[in-house]
Amino acid sequence: MNLDRIVFILLFLAALIILVYSAVDLQNYPYFLTSSIVVAVSIALFFIFMPVLTNQWYVRLIVVNGIVIILMPVLESGLRWIFVSLLYASLLLATYGAWYLLKLKK
């Protein structure tokens, strides 16, 4: 693993720890916290390992995150979570754009 990946992983973990400890009332929304961590880790891993990512792993990333995003408004039982789900879906759409541009380059 090269130094760039190690530095990016450490920065990501530090940001995730700060997010979890600084947010207020996260214990009231356990699925939101879980889905936020799953989406954040998936997107970080996507950008860390993008040059060596295979099609199978990318499809799995999209399917797992898609299920997590769809279930968030249902399990947290509120319409306000739809906007968070749309935000996460737009982030996943951005990964598809990066994935498509990388495949064009190869």
GROMACS .gro file of N, CA and C in nm:
model
  318
    1MET      N    1   0.086  -0.117   0.000
    1MET     CA    2   0.000   0.000   0.000
    1MET      C    3   0.090   0.123   0.000
    2ASN      N    4   0.064   0.213  -0.091
    2ASN     CA    5   0.150   0.331  -0.099
    2ASN      C    6   0.113   0.436   0.005
    3LEU      N    7   0.198   0.533   0.019
    3LEU     CA    8   0.184   0.634   0.124
    3LEU      C    9   0.058   0.719   0.105
    4ASP      N   10   0.019   0.746  -0.019
    4ASP     CA   11  -0.102   0.825  -0.043
    4ASP      C   12  -0.226   0.759   0.016
    5ARG      N   13  -0.237   0.628  -0.003
    5ARG     CA   14  -0.352   0.556   0.050
    5ARG      C   15  -0.353   0.557   0.203
    6ILE      N   16  -0.238   0.540   0.262
    6ILE     CA   17  -0.229   0.539   0.409
    6ILE      C   18  -0.269   0.675   0.465
    7VAL      N   19  -0.220   0.782   0.404
    7VAL     CA   20  -0.254   0.917   0.450
    7VAL      C   21  -0.403   0.943   0.433
    8PHE      N   22  -0.459   0.904   0.321
    8PHE     CA   23  -0.602   0.926   0.298
    8PHE      C   24  -0.686   0.846   0.397
    9ILE      N   25  -0.647   0.723   0.426
    9ILE     CA   26  -0.719   0.641   0.523
    9ILE      C   27  -0.714   0.705   0.661
   10LEU      N   28  -0.598   0.753   0.702
   10LEU     CA   29  -0.585   0.816   0.833
   10LEU      C   30  -0.667   0.945   0.843
   11LEU      N   31  -0.666   1.025   0.738
   11LEU     CA   32  -0.748   1.147   0.738
   11LEU      C   33  -0.897   1.114   0.742
   12PHE      N   34  -0.936   1.013   0.667
   12PHE     CA   35  -1.076   0.973   0.668
   12PHE      C   36  -1.119   0.923   0.806
   13LEU      N   37  -1.037   0.839   0.868
   13LEU     CA   38  -1.071   0.788   1.000
   13LEU      C   39  -1.080   0.900   1.103
   14ALA      N   40  -0.989   0.996   1.095
   14ALA     CA   41  -0.994   1.110   1.187
   14ALA      C   42  -1.122   1.190   1.167
   15ALA      N   43  -1.159   1.215   1.042
   15ALA     CA   44  -1.283   1.290   1.015
   15ALA      C   45  -1.406   1.213   1.061
   16LEU      N   46  -1.405   1.082   1.043
   16LEU     CA   47  -1.519   1.001   1.087
   16LEU      C   48  -1.532   0.999   1.239
   17ILE      N   49  -1.421   0.991   1.309
   17ILE     CA   50  -1.423   0.993   1.455
   17ILE      C   51  -1.473   1.128   1.506
   18ILE      N   52  -1.428   1.236   1.444
   18ILE     CA   53  -1.474   1.370   1.483
   18ILE      C   54  -1.624   1.383   1.457
   19LEU      N   55  -1.671   1.332   1.344
   19LEU     CA   56  -1.815   1.338   1.313
   19LEU      C   57  -1.897   1.264   1.417
   20VAL      N   58  -1.855   1.145   1.453
   20VAL     CA   59  -1.933   1.064   1.546
   20VAL      C   60  -1.935   1.127   1.685
   21TYR      N   61  -1.823   1.179   1.730
   21TYR     CA   62  -1.818   1.234   1.866
   21TYR      C   63  -1.871   1.376   1.878
   22SER      N   64  -1.874   1.450   1.770
   22SER     CA   65  -1.919   1.589   1.780
   22SER      C   66  -2.067   1.607   1.749
   23ALA      N   67  -2.128   1.511   1.684
   23ALA     CA   68  -2.270   1.523   1.651
   23ALA      C   69  -2.355   1.502   1.777
   24VAL      N   70  -2.463   1.575   1.783
   24VAL     CA   71  -2.551   1.573   1.901
   24VAL      C   72  -2.670   1.481   1.874
   25ASP      N   73  -2.709   1.406   1.974
   25ASP     CA   74  -2.829   1.320   1.971
   25ASP      C   75  -2.825   1.210   1.865
   26LEU      N   76  -2.708   1.159   1.834
   26LEU     CA   77  -2.701   1.050   1.737
   26LEU      C   78  -2.756   0.920   1.793
   27GLN      N   79  -2.758   0.906   1.925
   27GLN     CA   80  -2.811   0.783   1.983
   27GLN      C   81  -2.961   0.769   1.958
   28ASN      N   82  -3.028   0.878   1.925
   28ASN     CA   83  -3.171   0.872   1.893
   28ASN      C   84  -3.198   0.823   1.752
   29TYR      N   85  -3.096   0.823   1.667
   29TYR     CA   86  -3.111   0.782   1.527
   29TYR      C   87  -3.005   0.679   1.492
   30PRO      N   88  -3.019   0.556   1.539
   30PRO     CA   89  -2.913   0.456   1.519
   30PRO      C   90  -2.897   0.416   1.372
   31TYR      N   91  -3.006   0.404   1.297
   31TYR     CA   92  -2.992   0.363   1.158
   31TYR      C   93  -2.930   0.475   1.074
   32PHE      N   94  -2.959   0.598   1.107
   32PHE     CA   95  -2.896   0.710   1.037
   32PHE      C   96  -2.745   0.707   1.059
   33LEU      N   97  -2.702   0.684   1.182
   33LEU     CA   98  -2.559   0.677   1.210
   33LEU      C   99  -2.496   0.560   1.136
   34THR      N  100  -2.562   0.445   1.139
   34THR     CA  101  -2.509   0.328   1.071
   34THR      C  102  -2.501   0.350   0.921
   35SER      N  103  -2.606   0.403   0.862
   35SER     CA  104  -2.605   0.425   0.717
   35SER      C  105  -2.504   0.532   0.678
   36SER      N  106  -2.487   0.634   0.761
   36SER     CA  107  -2.387   0.737   0.731
   36SER      C  108  -2.247   0.679   0.732
   37ILE      N  109  -2.219   0.594   0.829
   37ILE     CA  110  -2.087   0.531   0.835
   37ILE      C  111  -2.066   0.437   0.717
   38VAL      N  112  -2.168   0.359   0.682
   38VAL     CA  113  -2.156   0.267   0.568
   38VAL      C  114  -2.131   0.343   0.439
   39VAL      N  115  -2.207   0.448   0.415
   39VAL     CA  116  -2.190   0.526   0.292
   39VAL      C  117  -2.054   0.597   0.291
   40ALA      N  118  -2.014   0.654   0.403
   40ALA     CA  119  -1.885   0.724   0.410
   40ALA      C  120  -1.768   0.628   0.388
   41VAL      N  121  -1.773   0.513   0.451
   41VAL     CA  122  -1.665   0.415   0.434
   41VAL      C  123  -1.662   0.365   0.290
   42SER      N  124  -1.778   0.339   0.232
   42SER     CA  125  -1.783   0.291   0.094
   42SER      C  126  -1.727   0.393  -0.004
   43ILE      N  127  -1.764   0.518   0.013
   43ILE     CA  128  -1.714   0.622  -0.077
   43ILE      C  129  -1.565   0.643  -0.058
   44ALA      N  130  -1.519   0.640   0.066
   44ALA     CA  131  -1.375   0.654   0.090
   44ALA      C  132  -1.298   0.538   0.029
   45LEU      N  133  -1.346   0.416   0.049
   45LEU     CA  134  -1.278   0.301  -0.010
   45LEU      C  135  -1.284   0.305  -0.162
   46PHE      N  136  -1.392   0.356  -0.217
   46PHE     CA  137  -1.402   0.369  -0.362
   46PHE      C  138  -1.290   0.459  -0.415
   47PHE      N  139  -1.272   0.575  -0.353
   47PHE     CA  140  -1.169   0.666  -0.402
   47PHE      C  141  -1.028   0.620  -0.369
   48ILE      N  142  -1.011   0.545  -0.260
   48ILE     CA  143  -0.878   0.494  -0.227
   48ILE      C  144  -0.835   0.386  -0.326
   49PHE      N  145  -0.926   0.294  -0.357
   49PHE     CA  146  -0.892   0.179  -0.441
   49PHE      C  147  -0.950   0.188  -0.582
   50MET      N  148  -0.986   0.307  -0.627
   50MET     CA  149  -1.048   0.323  -0.758
   50MET      C  150  -0.964   0.269  -0.874
   51PRO      N  151  -0.833   0.288  -0.877
   51PRO     CA  152  -0.759   0.235  -0.992
   51PRO      C  153  -0.759   0.083  -1.002
   52VAL      N  154  -0.775   0.013  -0.892
   52VAL     CA  155  -0.770  -0.134  -0.895
   52VAL      C  156  -0.906  -0.197  -0.870
   53LEU      N  157  -1.012  -0.118  -0.867
   53LEU     CA  158  -1.146  -0.167  -0.838
   53LEU      C  159  -1.201  -0.239  -0.961
   54THR      N  160  -1.259  -0.357  -0.939
   54THR     CA  161  -1.317  -0.433  -1.050
   54THR      C  162  -1.466  -0.399  -1.063
   55ASN      N  163  -1.524  -0.442  -1.174
   55ASN     CA  164  -1.667  -0.417  -1.197
   55ASN      C  165  -1.753  -0.485  -1.091
   56GLN      N  166  -1.714  -0.607  -1.051
   56GLN     CA  167  -1.792  -0.679  -0.950
   56GLN      C  168  -1.796  -0.605  -0.818
   57TRP      N  169  -1.682  -0.551  -0.776
   57TRP     CA  170  -1.679  -0.478  -0.649
   57TRP      C  171  -1.757  -0.348  -0.659
   58TYR      N  172  -1.752  -0.283  -0.773
   58TYR     CA  173  -1.827  -0.159  -0.788
   58TYR      C  174  -1.978  -0.185  -0.783
   59VAL      N  175  -2.023  -0.290  -0.848
   59VAL     CA  176  -2.165  -0.324  -0.846
   59VAL      C  177  -2.208  -0.358  -0.703
   60ARG      N  178  -2.126  -0.432  -0.631
   60ARG     CA  179  -2.159  -0.463  -0.490
   60ARG      C  180  -2.167  -0.337  -0.406
   61LEU      N  181  -2.076  -0.244  -0.430
   61LEU     CA  182  -2.077  -0.117  -0.357
   61LEU      C  183  -2.207  -0.043  -0.382
   62ILE      N  184  -2.250  -0.037  -0.506
   62ILE     CA  185  -2.373   0.034  -0.541
   62ILE      C  186  -2.496  -0.037  -0.483
   63VAL      N  187  -2.500  -0.170  -0.490
   63VAL     CA  188  -2.616  -0.244  -0.440
   63VAL      C  189  -2.629  -0.229  -0.289
   64VAL      N  190  -2.520  -0.248  -0.216
   64VAL     CA  191  -2.525  -0.239  -0.070
   64VAL      C  192  -2.563  -0.098  -0.027
   65ASN      N  193  -2.500   0.002  -0.085
   65ASN     CA  194  -2.532   0.140  -0.048
   65ASN      C  195  -2.672   0.179  -0.093
   66GLY      N  196  -2.716   0.127  -0.206
   66GLY     CA  197  -2.853   0.154  -0.251
   66GLY      C  198  -2.956   0.101  -0.153
   67ILE      N  199  -2.934  -0.020  -0.104
   67ILE     CA  200  -3.026  -0.078  -0.005
   67ILE      C  201  -3.025   0.004   0.123
   68VAL      N  202  -2.906   0.042   0.168
   68VAL     CA  203  -2.894   0.123   0.290
   68VAL      C  204  -2.966   0.256   0.273
   69ILE      N  205  -2.949   0.318   0.158
   69ILE     CA  206  -3.011   0.449   0.133
   69ILE      C  207  -3.163   0.438   0.125
   70ILE      N  208  -3.212   0.333   0.061
   70ILE     CA  209  -3.357   0.316   0.048
   70ILE      C  210  -3.422   0.287   0.183
   71LEU      N  211  -3.353   0.210   0.267
   71LEU     CA  212  -3.412   0.173   0.396
   71LEU      C  213  -3.406   0.283   0.501
   72MET      N  214  -3.321   0.384   0.482
   72MET     CA  215  -3.307   0.486   0.586
   72MET      C  216  -3.438   0.558   0.617
   73PRO      N  217  -3.513   0.611   0.519
   73PRO     CA  218  -3.638   0.679   0.555
   73PRO      C  219  -3.742   0.583   0.614
   74VAL      N  220  -3.736   0.456   0.573
   74VAL     CA  221  -3.833   0.359   0.623
   74VAL      C  222  -3.804   0.326   0.769
   75LEU      N  223  -3.679   0.296   0.801
   75LEU     CA  224  -3.645   0.253   0.937
   75LEU      C  225  -3.640   0.368   1.036
   76GLU      N  226  -3.607   0.487   0.990
   76GLU     CA  227  -3.608   0.602   1.081
   76GLU      C  228  -3.746   0.667   1.087
   77SER      N  229  -3.837   0.619   1.005
   77SER     CA  230  -3.979   0.659   1.002
   77SER      C  231  -4.000   0.810   1.004
   78GLY      N  232  -3.956   0.871   0.897
   78GLY     CA  233  -3.981   1.013   0.884
   78GLY      C  234  -3.950   1.062   0.744
   79LEU      N  235  -4.031   1.156   0.697
   79LEU     CA  236  -4.009   1.209   0.563
   79LEU      C  237  -3.885   1.296   0.554
   80ARG      N  238  -3.838   1.348   0.666
   80ARG     CA  239  -3.719   1.433   0.660
   80ARG      C  240  -3.595   1.354   0.621
   81TRP      N  241  -3.599   1.222   0.636
   81TRP     CA  242  -3.483   1.140   0.601
   81TRP      C  243  -3.474   1.117   0.450
   82ILE      N  244  -3.579   1.148   0.377
   82ILE     CA  245  -3.574   1.133   0.231
   82ILE      C  246  -3.469   1.227   0.173
   83PHE      N  247  -3.457   1.346   0.228
   83PHE     CA  248  -3.359   1.441   0.177
   83PHE      C  249  -3.216   1.393   0.203
   84VAL      N  250  -3.195   1.331   0.317
   84VAL     CA  251  -3.063   1.274   0.346
   84VAL      C  252  -3.035   1.159   0.250
   85SER      N  253  -3.137   1.078   0.223
   85SER     CA  254  -3.121   0.968   0.128
   85SER      C  255  -3.089   1.020  -0.011
   86LEU      N  256  -3.154   1.128  -0.051
   86LEU     CA  257  -3.124   1.187  -0.182
   86LEU      C  258  -2.982   1.242  -0.188
   87LEU      N  259  -2.936   1.299  -0.078
   87LEU     CA  260  -2.798   1.347  -0.072
   87LEU      C  261  -2.700   1.232  -0.087
   88TYR      N  262  -2.723   1.123  -0.016
   88TYR     CA  263  -2.636   1.006  -0.027
   88TYR      C  264  -2.642   0.946  -0.167
   89ALA      N  265  -2.762   0.944  -0.226
   89ALA     CA  266  -2.775   0.892  -0.362
   89ALA      C  267  -2.700   0.979  -0.463
   90SER      N  268  -2.700   1.110  -0.443
   90SER     CA  269  -2.624   1.197  -0.533
   90SER      C  270  -2.474   1.175  -0.518
   91LEU      N  271  -2.429   1.144  -0.397
   91LEU     CA  272  -2.287   1.110  -0.379
   91LEU      C  273  -2.252   0.980  -0.452
   92LEU      N  274  -2.341   0.883  -0.446
   92LEU     CA  275  -2.317   0.759  -0.520
   92LEU      C  276  -2.320   0.782  -0.671
   93LEU      N  277  -2.404   0.872  -0.715
   93LEU     CA  278  -2.408   0.907  -0.857
   93LEU      C  279  -2.276   0.972  -0.899
   94ALA      N  280  -2.217   1.050  -0.811
   94ALA     CA  281  -2.087   1.110  -0.841
   94ALA      C  282  -1.979   1.003  -0.852
   95THR      N  283  -1.989   0.897  -0.773
   95THR     CA  284  -1.891   0.788  -0.787
   95THR      C  285  -1.906   0.720  -0.922
   96TYR      N  286  -2.030   0.711  -0.972
   96TYR     CA  287  -2.048   0.653  -1.105
   96TYR      C  288  -1.982   0.740  -1.211
   97GLY      N  289  -1.992   0.871  -1.197
   97GLY     CA  290  -1.925   0.961  -1.291
   97GLY      C  291  -1.775   0.943  -1.288
   98ALA      N  292  -1.719   0.931  -1.170
   98ALA     CA  293  -1.575   0.907  -1.158
   98ALA      C  294  -1.538   0.771  -1.216
   99TRP      N  295  -1.619   0.672  -1.188
   99TRP     CA  296  -1.594   0.536  -1.240
   99TRP      C  297  -1.599   0.536  -1.393
  100TYR      N  298  -1.698   0.603  -1.452
  100TYR     CA  299  -1.713   0.610  -1.597
  100TYR      C  300  -1.594   0.682  -1.660
  101LEU      N  301  -1.552   0.794  -1.603
  101LEU     CA  302  -1.437   0.867  -1.657
  101LEU      C  303  -1.308   0.786  -1.646
  102LEU      N  304  -1.293   0.711  -1.539
  102LEU     CA  305  -1.174   0.627  -1.525
  102LEU      C  306  -1.173   0.516  -1.630
  103LYS      N  307  -1.288   0.457  -1.656
  103LYS     CA  308  -1.296   0.351  -1.757
  103LYS      C  309  -1.272   0.407  -1.897
  104LEU      N  310  -1.314   0.531  -1.923
  104LEU     CA  311  -1.285   0.593  -2.053
  104LEU      C  312  -1.136   0.616  -2.072
  105LYS      N  313  -1.070   0.649  -1.962
  105LYS     CA  314  -0.927   0.678  -1.968
  105LYS      C  315  -0.845   0.553  -1.999
  106LYS      N  316  -0.893   0.438  -1.949
  106LYS     CA  317  -0.820   0.312  -1.971
  106LYS      C  318  -0.846   0.263  -2.106
   0.00000   0.00000   0.00000
